[in-house]
Amino acid sequence: MDEHHGGPLRSCATSCKYNGQLHSVWHAEGAHATRRCRYDLVMYRTASRPRRTDAIFAATLDILAERGYDALTVEAVAARAGVNKTTIYRTWATKDQVLADALLESPSLAYEVPDSGCLRDDLMGVAGQIAGLLADQSTRRIIGAMIGSLPDRPATAAATSSFFVDRLAREQIIFQRARERGELTDAADPDMIMNLLAGNLWFHALIHSRKVDDTYIERLVDTILHGVIGPEAGG
């Protein structure tokens, strides 16, 4: 298959077309669940979690979104979740450990890994779901609180890092399939591709406060995959 100007993309099958369903529910990829990340943040946990773990995670993110990182305490989470603080401390030693797991496992921050049969459509599917998260005001406040707390709080930085490490690990299957289909060269860097994709969406939506629509997502994915240099450019 032909390569595009020396870039990582090799042409998809002609049946691979953008269908515009960026926010539809995609088929979940079970394989990613077996790939676990190792985090710099050491989290001490008992073998079993509290029965109200989902309520604890929801309370953690709600307090973070509503009142900011400084107001996020184990006591506040316990009160909001309707549990005793000792229930939390039996599983998590610090609020940052609770936060790390809440970021990883909260349904409000989850998205499915697409499996469309084409790298381009898969990346647009991921981008559409990220854009949907960034459009949610509660999610935006969580992100703002996390970013604002990073410079002086290594434990919080580790919790945030664990979230992104986990997401990158889950997305690797997209690129594994693309290589098997002959769409990617061996030199292509999946982490760089995802950083270009997600980083642009974050900057566009959060810093510039601009709308991320389907047209923008399509242009972004094509720019990442095909580059910006024309076929007649030298070098």
mmCIF file of C-alpha atoms in Angstrom:
data_model
loop_
_atom_site.group_PDB
_atom_site.id
_atom_site.type_symbol
_atom_site.label_atom_id
_atom_site.label_comp_id
_atom_site.label_asym_id
_atom_site.label_seq_id
_atom_site.Cartn_x
_atom_site.Cartn_y
_atom_site.Cartn_z
ATOM 1 C CA MET A 1 0.000 0.000 0.000
ATOM 2 C CA ASP A 2 1.102 3.551 -0.648
ATOM 3 C CA GLU A 3 2.552 5.691 2.113
ATOM 4 C CA HIS A 4 1.531 9.334 2.394
ATOM 5 C CA HIS A 5 4.558 11.628 2.096
ATOM 6 C CA GLY A 6 6.707 9.403 4.314
ATOM 7 C CA GLY A 7 4.228 9.588 7.206
ATOM 8 C CA PRO A 8 2.993 6.738 9.341
ATOM 9 C CA LEU A 9 -0.343 6.198 7.618
ATOM 10 C CA ARG A 10 -0.900 3.637 4.928
ATOM 11 C CA SER A 11 -4.110 3.925 2.945
ATOM 12 C CA CYS A 12 -7.290 2.400 4.386
ATOM 13 C CA ALA A 13 -9.565 0.214 2.358
ATOM 14 C CA THR A 14 -11.948 2.150 0.127
ATOM 15 C CA SER A 15 -14.855 0.984 2.270
ATOM 16 C CA CYS A 16 -13.461 2.935 5.228
ATOM 17 C CA LYS A 17 -15.493 6.135 5.283
ATOM 18 C CA TYR A 18 -16.201 8.658 7.998
ATOM 19 C CA ASN A 19 -19.798 8.127 8.992
ATOM 20 C CA GLY A 20 -20.254 11.184 11.194
ATOM 21 C CA GLN A 21 -21.290 9.151 14.237
ATOM 22 C CA LEU A 22 -18.591 10.545 16.478
ATOM 23 C CA HIS A 23 -20.625 10.232 19.643
ATOM 24 C CA SER A 24 -22.169 6.831 19.024
ATOM 25 C CA VAL A 25 -21.537 3.837 21.267
ATOM 26 C CA TRP A 26 -18.671 1.740 19.923
ATOM 27 C CA HIS A 27 -17.994 -1.945 20.531
ATOM 28 C CA ALA A 28 -15.816 -2.353 23.615
ATOM 29 C CA GLU A 29 -12.475 -4.045 23.178
ATOM 30 C CA GLY A 30 -12.084 -6.665 25.892
ATOM 31 C CA ALA A 31 -8.369 -7.161 25.295
ATOM 32 C CA HIS A 32 -7.403 -3.807 26.771
ATOM 33 C CA ALA A 33 -8.682 -4.902 30.175
ATOM 34 C CA THR A 34 -5.829 -7.393 30.458
ATOM 35 C CA ARG A 35 -3.171 -4.750 29.986
ATOM 36 C CA ARG A 36 -2.544 -3.072 33.299
ATOM 37 C CA CYS A 37 -0.309 -0.081 33.882
ATOM 38 C CA ARG A 38 2.244 0.382 36.606
ATOM 39 C CA TYR A 39 1.864 3.729 38.324
ATOM 40 C CA ASP A 40 4.434 5.874 40.095
ATOM 41 C CA LEU A 41 1.793 6.534 42.732
ATOM 42 C CA VAL A 42 1.832 3.571 45.139
ATOM 43 C CA MET A 43 -1.722 2.791 46.247
ATOM 44 C CA TYR A 44 -2.184 0.591 49.286
ATOM 45 C CA ARG A 45 -5.453 -1.320 49.010
ATOM 46 C CA THR A 46 -7.099 -4.179 50.786
ATOM 47 C CA ALA A 47 -8.259 -7.195 48.802
ATOM 48 C CA SER A 48 -11.867 -5.978 48.804
ATOM 49 C CA ARG A 49 -13.201 -2.485 48.334
ATOM 50 C CA PRO A 50 -16.070 -0.867 50.220
ATOM 51 C CA ARG A 51 -19.572 -1.700 49.009
ATOM 52 C CA ARG A 52 -20.117 2.004 48.360
ATOM 53 C CA THR A 53 -17.000 2.457 46.237
ATOM 54 C CA ASP A 54 -18.979 4.014 43.372
ATOM 55 C CA ALA A 55 -20.479 6.549 45.796
ATOM 56 C CA ILE A 56 -17.004 7.338 47.148
ATOM 57 C CA PHE A 57 -15.648 7.936 43.646
ATOM 58 C CA ALA A 58 -18.643 10.077 42.686
ATOM 59 C CA ALA A 59 -18.293 12.133 45.870
ATOM 60 C CA THR A 60 -14.571 12.618 45.223
ATOM 61 C CA LEU A 61 -15.090 14.016 41.734
ATOM 62 C CA ASP A 62 -18.155 16.053 42.721
ATOM 63 C CA ILE A 63 -16.260 17.810 45.532
ATOM 64 C CA LEU A 64 -13.290 18.406 43.253
ATOM 65 C CA ALA A 65 -15.540 19.937 40.585
ATOM 66 C CA GLU A 66 -17.622 22.016 42.989
ATOM 67 C CA ARG A 67 -15.061 23.231 45.522
ATOM 68 C CA GLY A 68 -11.586 22.540 44.165
ATOM 69 C CA TYR A 69 -8.657 20.433 45.276
ATOM 70 C CA ASP A 70 -8.045 22.135 48.635
ATOM 71 C CA ALA A 71 -11.592 21.306 49.756
ATOM 72 C CA LEU A 72 -11.157 17.669 48.794
ATOM 73 C CA THR A 73 -10.570 15.769 52.035
ATOM 74 C CA VAL A 74 -11.249 12.211 53.119
ATOM 75 C CA GLU A 75 -13.675 13.564 55.702
ATOM 76 C CA ALA A 76 -15.595 15.528 53.069
ATOM 77 C CA VAL A 77 -15.717 12.531 50.718
ATOM 78 C CA ALA A 78 -16.948 10.269 53.529
ATOM 79 C CA ALA A 79 -19.716 12.690 54.459
ATOM 80 C CA ARG A 80 -20.853 13.117 50.847
ATOM 81 C CA ALA A 81 -20.728 9.365 50.151
ATOM 82 C CA GLY A 82 -22.511 8.458 53.366
ATOM 83 C CA VAL A 83 -19.713 6.310 54.810
ATOM 84 C CA ASN A 84 -17.408 6.504 57.797
ATOM 85 C CA LYS A 85 -13.960 7.918 57.048
ATOM 86 C CA THR A 86 -12.392 4.735 58.459
ATOM 87 C CA THR A 87 -14.114 2.861 55.627
ATOM 88 C CA ILE A 88 -12.089 4.922 53.176
ATOM 89 C CA TYR A 89 -8.825 4.698 55.110
ATOM 90 C CA ARG A 90 -9.009 0.895 55.164
ATOM 91 C CA THR A 91 -8.585 0.937 51.377
ATOM 92 C CA TRP A 92 -6.882 4.231 50.517
ATOM 93 C CA ALA A 93 -4.166 5.861 52.626
ATOM 94 C CA THR A 94 -4.590 9.401 51.242
ATOM 95 C CA LYS A 95 -7.066 11.508 49.316
ATOM 96 C CA ASP A 96 -4.772 11.396 46.267
ATOM 97 C CA GLN A 97 -5.033 7.624 46.193
ATOM 98 C CA VAL A 98 -8.830 7.896 46.247
ATOM 99 C CA LEU A 99 -8.625 10.527 43.517
ATOM 100 C CA ALA A 100 -6.349 8.389 41.336
ATOM 101 C CA ASP A 101 -8.797 5.487 41.408
ATOM 102 C CA ALA A 102 -11.793 7.779 40.946
ATOM 103 C CA LEU A 103 -10.223 9.230 37.795
ATOM 104 C CA LEU A 104 -9.458 5.766 36.449
ATOM 105 C CA GLU A 105 -12.783 4.112 37.185
ATOM 106 C CA SER A 106 -15.474 6.771 37.233
ATOM 107 C CA PRO A 107 -18.127 6.151 34.547
ATOM 108 C CA SER A 108 -18.299 9.918 33.946
ATOM 109 C CA LEU A 109 -14.758 9.903 32.514
ATOM 110 C CA ALA A 110 -14.992 6.597 30.653
ATOM 111 C CA TYR A 111 -15.178 5.996 26.935
ATOM 112 C CA GLU A 112 -15.139 2.934 24.723
ATOM 113 C CA VAL A 113 -12.240 2.045 22.447
ATOM 114 C CA PRO A 114 -13.560 2.053 18.853
ATOM 115 C CA ASP A 115 -13.116 -0.874 16.489
ATOM 116 C CA SER A 116 -14.331 0.378 13.110
ATOM 117 C CA GLY A 117 -11.879 -1.561 10.966
ATOM 118 C CA CYS A 118 -9.984 1.590 9.964
ATOM 119 C CA LEU A 119 -7.450 3.698 11.857
ATOM 120 C CA ARG A 120 -8.894 6.998 10.632
ATOM 121 C CA ASP A 121 -12.387 6.187 11.827
ATOM 122 C CA ASP A 122 -11.080 4.808 15.119
ATOM 123 C CA LEU A 123 -9.194 8.039 15.833
ATOM 124 C CA MET A 124 -12.239 10.126 14.963
ATOM 125 C CA GLY A 125 -14.290 7.951 17.288
ATOM 126 C CA VAL A 126 -11.844 8.518 20.151
ATOM 127 C CA ALA A 127 -11.640 12.240 19.372
ATOM 128 C CA GLY A 128 -15.415 12.566 19.378
ATOM 129 C CA GLN A 129 -15.686 10.970 22.791
ATOM 130 C CA ILE A 130 -12.901 13.156 24.205
ATOM 131 C CA ALA A 131 -14.659 16.217 22.785
ATOM 132 C CA GLY A 132 -17.860 15.097 24.472
ATOM 133 C CA LEU A 133 -16.095 14.871 27.836
ATOM 134 C CA LEU A 134 -14.534 18.300 27.364
ATOM 135 C CA ALA A 135 -17.929 19.801 26.529
ATOM 136 C CA ASP A 136 -19.333 18.698 29.902
ATOM 137 C CA GLN A 137 -19.079 21.502 32.469
ATOM 138 C CA SER A 138 -18.500 19.170 35.408
ATOM 139 C CA THR A 139 -15.654 17.433 33.581
ATOM 140 C CA ARG A 140 -14.137 20.789 32.666
ATOM 141 C CA ARG A 141 -14.163 21.835 36.323
ATOM 142 C CA ILE A 142 -12.507 18.573 37.350
ATOM 143 C CA ILE A 143 -9.793 19.095 34.742
ATOM 144 C CA GLY A 144 -9.291 22.708 35.805
ATOM 145 C CA ALA A 145 -8.967 21.731 39.463
ATOM 146 C CA MET A 146 -6.469 18.995 38.636
ATOM 147 C CA ILE A 147 -4.315 21.213 36.451
ATOM 148 C CA GLY A 148 -4.397 24.007 39.008
ATOM 149 C CA SER A 149 -3.124 21.704 41.747
ATOM 150 C CA LEU A 150 -0.260 20.139 39.778
ATOM 151 C CA PRO A 151 2.709 22.516 40.239
ATOM 152 C CA ASP A 152 3.146 22.117 43.996
ATOM 153 C CA ARG A 153 1.616 18.706 44.664
ATOM 154 C CA PRO A 154 3.626 15.695 43.421
ATOM 155 C CA ALA A 155 1.039 13.211 44.704
ATOM 156 C CA THR A 156 -1.684 14.908 42.682
ATOM 157 C CA ALA A 157 0.571 14.981 39.635
ATOM 158 C CA ALA A 158 1.093 11.238 40.064
ATOM 159 C CA ALA A 159 -2.660 10.647 40.301
ATOM 160 C CA THR A 160 -3.221 12.660 37.125
ATOM 161 C CA SER A 161 -0.363 10.882 35.361
ATOM 162 C CA SER A 162 -1.807 7.479 36.251
ATOM 163 C CA PHE A 163 -5.044 8.471 34.499
ATOM 164 C CA PHE A 164 -3.285 9.335 31.250
ATOM 165 C CA VAL A 165 -0.998 6.289 31.398
ATOM 166 C CA ASP A 166 -4.085 4.108 31.754
ATOM 167 C CA ARG A 167 -5.861 5.770 28.832
ATOM 168 C CA LEU A 168 -2.812 5.418 26.562
ATOM 169 C CA ALA A 169 -2.537 1.732 27.464
ATOM 170 C CA ARG A 170 -6.186 1.149 26.606
ATOM 171 C CA GLU A 171 -5.767 2.880 23.239
ATOM 172 C CA GLN A 172 -2.778 0.775 22.136
ATOM 173 C CA ILE A 173 -5.104 -1.858 20.658
ATOM 174 C CA ILE A 174 -6.186 0.701 18.038
ATOM 175 C CA PHE A 175 -2.644 0.897 16.711
ATOM 176 C CA GLN A 176 -1.992 -2.820 17.045
ATOM 177 C CA ARG A 177 -4.952 -3.511 14.775
ATOM 178 C CA ALA A 178 -3.875 -0.752 12.374
ATOM 179 C CA ARG A 179 -0.424 -2.345 12.015
ATOM 180 C CA GLU A 180 -1.993 -5.739 11.396
ATOM 181 C CA ARG A 181 -4.079 -4.175 8.602
ATOM 182 C CA GLY A 182 -0.988 -2.520 7.109
ATOM 183 C CA GLU A 183 -2.135 1.029 7.888
ATOM 184 C CA LEU A 184 0.856 2.008 10.049
ATOM 185 C CA THR A 185 4.587 1.759 9.565
ATOM 186 C CA ASP A 186 6.717 0.265 12.328
ATOM 187 C CA ALA A 187 8.175 3.735 12.940
ATOM 188 C CA ALA A 188 4.805 5.242 13.923
ATOM 189 C CA ASP A 189 4.612 6.223 17.606
ATOM 190 C CA PRO A 190 1.120 5.584 19.044
ATOM 191 C CA ASP A 191 1.769 7.684 22.148
ATOM 192 C CA MET A 192 2.816 10.646 20.020
ATOM 193 C CA ILE A 193 -0.246 10.264 17.806
ATOM 194 C CA MET A 194 -2.564 10.235 20.817
ATOM 195 C CA ASN A 195 -0.767 13.188 22.418
ATOM 196 C CA LEU A 196 -1.193 15.164 19.211
ATOM 197 C CA LEU A 197 -4.862 14.231 19.040
ATOM 198 C CA ALA A 198 -5.914 14.665 22.671
ATOM 199 C CA GLY A 199 -3.539 17.548 23.360
ATOM 200 C CA ASN A 200 -4.963 19.543 20.471
ATOM 201 C CA LEU A 201 -8.530 18.906 21.631
ATOM 202 C CA TRP A 202 -7.689 19.993 25.176
ATOM 203 C CA PHE A 203 -5.966 23.159 23.965
ATOM 204 C CA HIS A 204 -8.691 23.984 21.444
ATOM 205 C CA ALA A 205 -11.578 23.427 23.874
ATOM 206 C CA LEU A 206 -10.120 24.511 27.214
ATOM 207 C CA ILE A 207 -7.555 27.187 26.388
ATOM 208 C CA HIS A 208 -9.144 28.758 23.306
ATOM 209 C CA SER A 209 -12.705 27.956 24.458
ATOM 210 C CA ARG A 210 -13.640 26.994 20.920
ATOM 211 C CA LYS A 211 -16.245 24.513 19.797
ATOM 212 C CA VAL A 212 -15.036 21.088 18.708
ATOM 213 C CA ASP A 213 -17.401 19.890 16.009
ATOM 214 C CA ASP A 214 -17.310 16.944 13.610
ATOM 215 C CA THR A 215 -15.658 18.992 10.864
ATOM 216 C CA TYR A 216 -12.854 20.090 13.165
ATOM 217 C CA ILE A 217 -12.276 16.520 14.338
ATOM 218 C CA GLU A 218 -12.087 15.238 10.772
ATOM 219 C CA ARG A 219 -9.554 17.955 9.841
ATOM 220 C CA LEU A 220 -7.504 17.252 12.954
ATOM 221 C CA VAL A 221 -7.290 13.503 12.361
ATOM 222 C CA ASP A 222 -6.386 13.968 8.689
ATOM 223 C CA THR A 223 -3.675 16.482 9.601
ATOM 224 C CA ILE A 224 -2.155 14.069 12.121
ATOM 225 C CA LEU A 225 -2.242 11.128 9.741
ATOM 226 C CA HIS A 226 -1.279 12.875 6.499
ATOM 227 C CA GLY A 227 0.801 15.811 7.743
ATOM 228 C CA VAL A 228 0.890 19.342 6.358
ATOM 229 C CA ILE A 229 3.606 19.118 3.675
ATOM 230 C CA GLY A 230 2.402 18.857 0.106
ATOM 231 C CA PRO A 231 3.507 16.032 -2.206
ATOM 232 C CA GLU A 232 5.777 18.333 -4.217
ATOM 233 C CA ALA A 233 7.675 19.636 -1.172
ATOM 234 C CA GLY A 234 11.344 18.843 -1.118
ATOM 235 C CA GLY A 235 13.460 17.543 1.757
#
